[in-house]
Amino acid sequence: MSRRTASGGPGGRTATGRGGGYLTPGRIVAGVPAVLGIVFIAENTQDVRIRVIIREVVMPLWAALLVMGVIGLLCGIILFWRRR
């Protein structure tokens, strides 16, 4: 028997059912705020005025929140990538 078959097959699952599933604690901790953020953005649909350096822009609040979320995500990725 090969090692792969002896260890329980693809994914590293063993007879006890351990080996890390799809819903790990880390994914749950990351997923809950993501879902709450999506709900928060979806609930805020009114138009707002935002001052961007010099100009004043009128746009839906959900779009402004989404843009800021993407900017924050990109900053986090860049900082995490630089630490490696």
PDB file of C-alpha atoms in Angstrom:
ATOM      1  CA  MET A   1       0.000   0.000   0.000  1.00  0.00           C
ATOM      2  CA  SER A   2       1.238   3.489  -0.736  1.00  0.00           C
ATOM      3  CA  ARG A   3       1.567   6.098   1.974  1.00  0.00           C
ATOM      4  CA  ARG A   4      -1.281   8.111   0.544  1.00  0.00           C
ATOM      5  CA  THR A   5      -3.715   5.202   0.839  1.00  0.00           C
ATOM      6  CA  ALA A   6      -2.442   4.246   4.279  1.00  0.00           C
ATOM      7  CA  SER A   7      -2.976   7.763   5.649  1.00  0.00           C
ATOM      8  CA  GLY A   8      -6.591   7.849   4.651  1.00  0.00           C
ATOM      9  CA  GLY A   9      -6.547   9.041   1.062  1.00  0.00           C
ATOM     10  CA  PRO A  10      -6.627  12.519  -0.434  1.00  0.00           C
ATOM     11  CA  GLY A  11      -6.973  15.388   1.972  1.00  0.00           C
ATOM     12  CA  GLY A  12      -5.245  13.557   4.815  1.00  0.00           C
ATOM     13  CA  ARG A  13      -8.450  12.220   6.338  1.00  0.00           C
ATOM     14  CA  THR A  14      -8.056   9.326   8.719  1.00  0.00           C
ATOM     15  CA  ALA A  15     -10.466   6.751  10.085  1.00  0.00           C
ATOM     16  CA  THR A  16     -11.362   9.086  12.980  1.00  0.00           C
ATOM     17  CA  GLY A  17     -12.606  11.763  10.577  1.00  0.00           C
ATOM     18  CA  ARG A  18      -9.898  14.236  11.544  1.00  0.00           C
ATOM     19  CA  GLY A  19      -7.563  15.959   9.162  1.00  0.00           C
ATOM     20  CA  GLY A  20      -9.092  19.409   8.841  1.00  0.00           C
ATOM     21  CA  GLY A  21     -12.393  19.886   7.142  1.00  0.00           C
ATOM     22  CA  TYR A  22     -13.846  22.710   5.175  1.00  0.00           C
ATOM     23  CA  LEU A  23     -15.081  24.653   8.221  1.00  0.00           C
ATOM     24  CA  THR A  24     -12.009  25.222  10.326  1.00  0.00           C
ATOM     25  CA  PRO A  25     -12.026  27.668  13.264  1.00  0.00           C
ATOM     26  CA  GLY A  26      -9.882  30.102  11.270  1.00  0.00           C
ATOM     27  CA  ARG A  27     -12.319  30.117   8.370  1.00  0.00           C
ATOM     28  CA  ILE A  28     -15.244  30.662  10.711  1.00  0.00           C
ATOM     29  CA  VAL A  29     -13.463  33.559  12.455  1.00  0.00           C
ATOM     30  CA  ALA A  30     -12.715  35.138   9.062  1.00  0.00           C
ATOM     31  CA  GLY A  31     -16.122  34.379   7.579  1.00  0.00           C
ATOM     32  CA  VAL A  32     -18.352  35.873  10.275  1.00  0.00           C
ATOM     33  CA  PRO A  33     -17.018  39.446   9.939  1.00  0.00           C
ATOM     34  CA  ALA A  34     -17.045  39.104   6.148  1.00  0.00           C
ATOM     35  CA  VAL A  35     -20.733  38.152   6.158  1.00  0.00           C
ATOM     36  CA  LEU A  36     -21.549  40.930   8.650  1.00  0.00           C
ATOM     37  CA  GLY A  37     -19.672  43.415   6.454  1.00  0.00           C
ATOM     38  CA  ILE A  38     -21.627  42.353   3.377  1.00  0.00           C
ATOM     39  CA  VAL A  39     -24.934  42.720   5.274  1.00  0.00           C
ATOM     40  CA  PHE A  40     -23.843  46.138   6.596  1.00  0.00           C
ATOM     41  CA  ILE A  41     -22.967  47.324   3.092  1.00  0.00           C
ATOM     42  CA  ALA A  42     -26.230  45.980   1.640  1.00  0.00           C
ATOM     43  CA  GLU A  43     -28.306  47.776   4.301  1.00  0.00           C
ATOM     44  CA  ASN A  44     -26.744  51.202   3.654  1.00  0.00           C
ATOM     45  CA  THR A  45     -28.075  52.227   0.265  1.00  0.00           C
ATOM     46  CA  GLN A  46     -28.719  55.961   0.644  1.00  0.00           C
ATOM     47  CA  ASP A  47     -26.650  58.522  -1.278  1.00  0.00           C
ATOM     48  CA  VAL A  48     -23.955  60.397   0.618  1.00  0.00           C
ATOM     49  CA  ARG A  49     -21.593  63.260  -0.130  1.00  0.00           C
ATOM     50  CA  ILE A  50     -17.948  62.394   0.242  1.00  0.00           C
ATOM     51  CA  ARG A  51     -15.113  64.843  -0.008  1.00  0.00           C
ATOM     52  CA  VAL A  52     -12.200  63.296  -1.901  1.00  0.00           C
ATOM     53  CA  ILE A  53      -9.168  65.559  -1.477  1.00  0.00           C
ATOM     54  CA  ILE A  54     -10.639  68.582  -3.312  1.00  0.00           C
ATOM     55  CA  ARG A  55     -13.791  67.386  -5.083  1.00  0.00           C
ATOM     56  CA  GLU A  56     -17.068  66.484  -3.467  1.00  0.00           C
ATOM     57  CA  VAL A  57     -18.601  63.283  -4.794  1.00  0.00           C
ATOM     58  CA  VAL A  58     -22.178  62.042  -4.377  1.00  0.00           C
ATOM     59  CA  MET A  59     -22.427  58.273  -4.426  1.00  0.00           C
ATOM     60  CA  PRO A  60     -24.324  55.459  -2.722  1.00  0.00           C
ATOM     61  CA  LEU A  61     -22.982  54.663   0.728  1.00  0.00           C
ATOM     62  CA  TRP A  62     -22.674  50.967  -0.147  1.00  0.00           C
ATOM     63  CA  ALA A  63     -20.273  51.828  -2.962  1.00  0.00           C
ATOM     64  CA  ALA A  64     -18.137  54.016  -0.701  1.00  0.00           C
ATOM     65  CA  LEU A  65     -18.024  51.268   1.946  1.00  0.00           C
ATOM     66  CA  LEU A  66     -17.146  48.659  -0.656  1.00  0.00           C
ATOM     67  CA  VAL A  67     -14.340  50.806  -2.097  1.00  0.00           C
ATOM     68  CA  MET A  68     -12.890  51.416   1.370  1.00  0.00           C
ATOM     69  CA  GLY A  69     -13.155  47.711   2.187  1.00  0.00           C
ATOM     70  CA  VAL A  70     -11.257  46.772  -0.968  1.00  0.00           C
ATOM     71  CA  ILE A  71      -8.594  49.400  -0.217  1.00  0.00           C
ATOM     72  CA  GLY A  72      -8.237  48.020   3.315  1.00  0.00           C
ATOM     73  CA  LEU A  73      -8.018  44.459   2.002  1.00  0.00           C
ATOM     74  CA  LEU A  74      -5.304  45.444  -0.464  1.00  0.00           C
ATOM     75  CA  CYS A  75      -3.337  47.232   2.271  1.00  0.00           C
ATOM     76  CA  GLY A  76      -3.582  44.141   4.479  1.00  0.00           C
ATOM     77  CA  ILE A  77      -2.412  41.888   1.650  1.00  0.00           C
ATOM     78  CA  ILE A  78       0.543  44.155   0.898  1.00  0.00           C
ATOM     79  CA  LEU A  79       1.568  44.309   4.565  1.00  0.00           C
ATOM     80  CA  PHE A  80       1.219  40.547   4.995  1.00  0.00           C
ATOM     81  CA  TRP A  81       3.140  39.881   1.783  1.00  0.00           C
ATOM     82  CA  ARG A  82       6.006  42.171   2.830  1.00  0.00           C
ATOM     83  CA  ARG A  83       6.449  40.308   6.149  1.00  0.00           C
ATOM     84  CA  ARG A  84       7.179  37.016   4.424  1.00  0.00           C
TER      85      ARG A  84
END
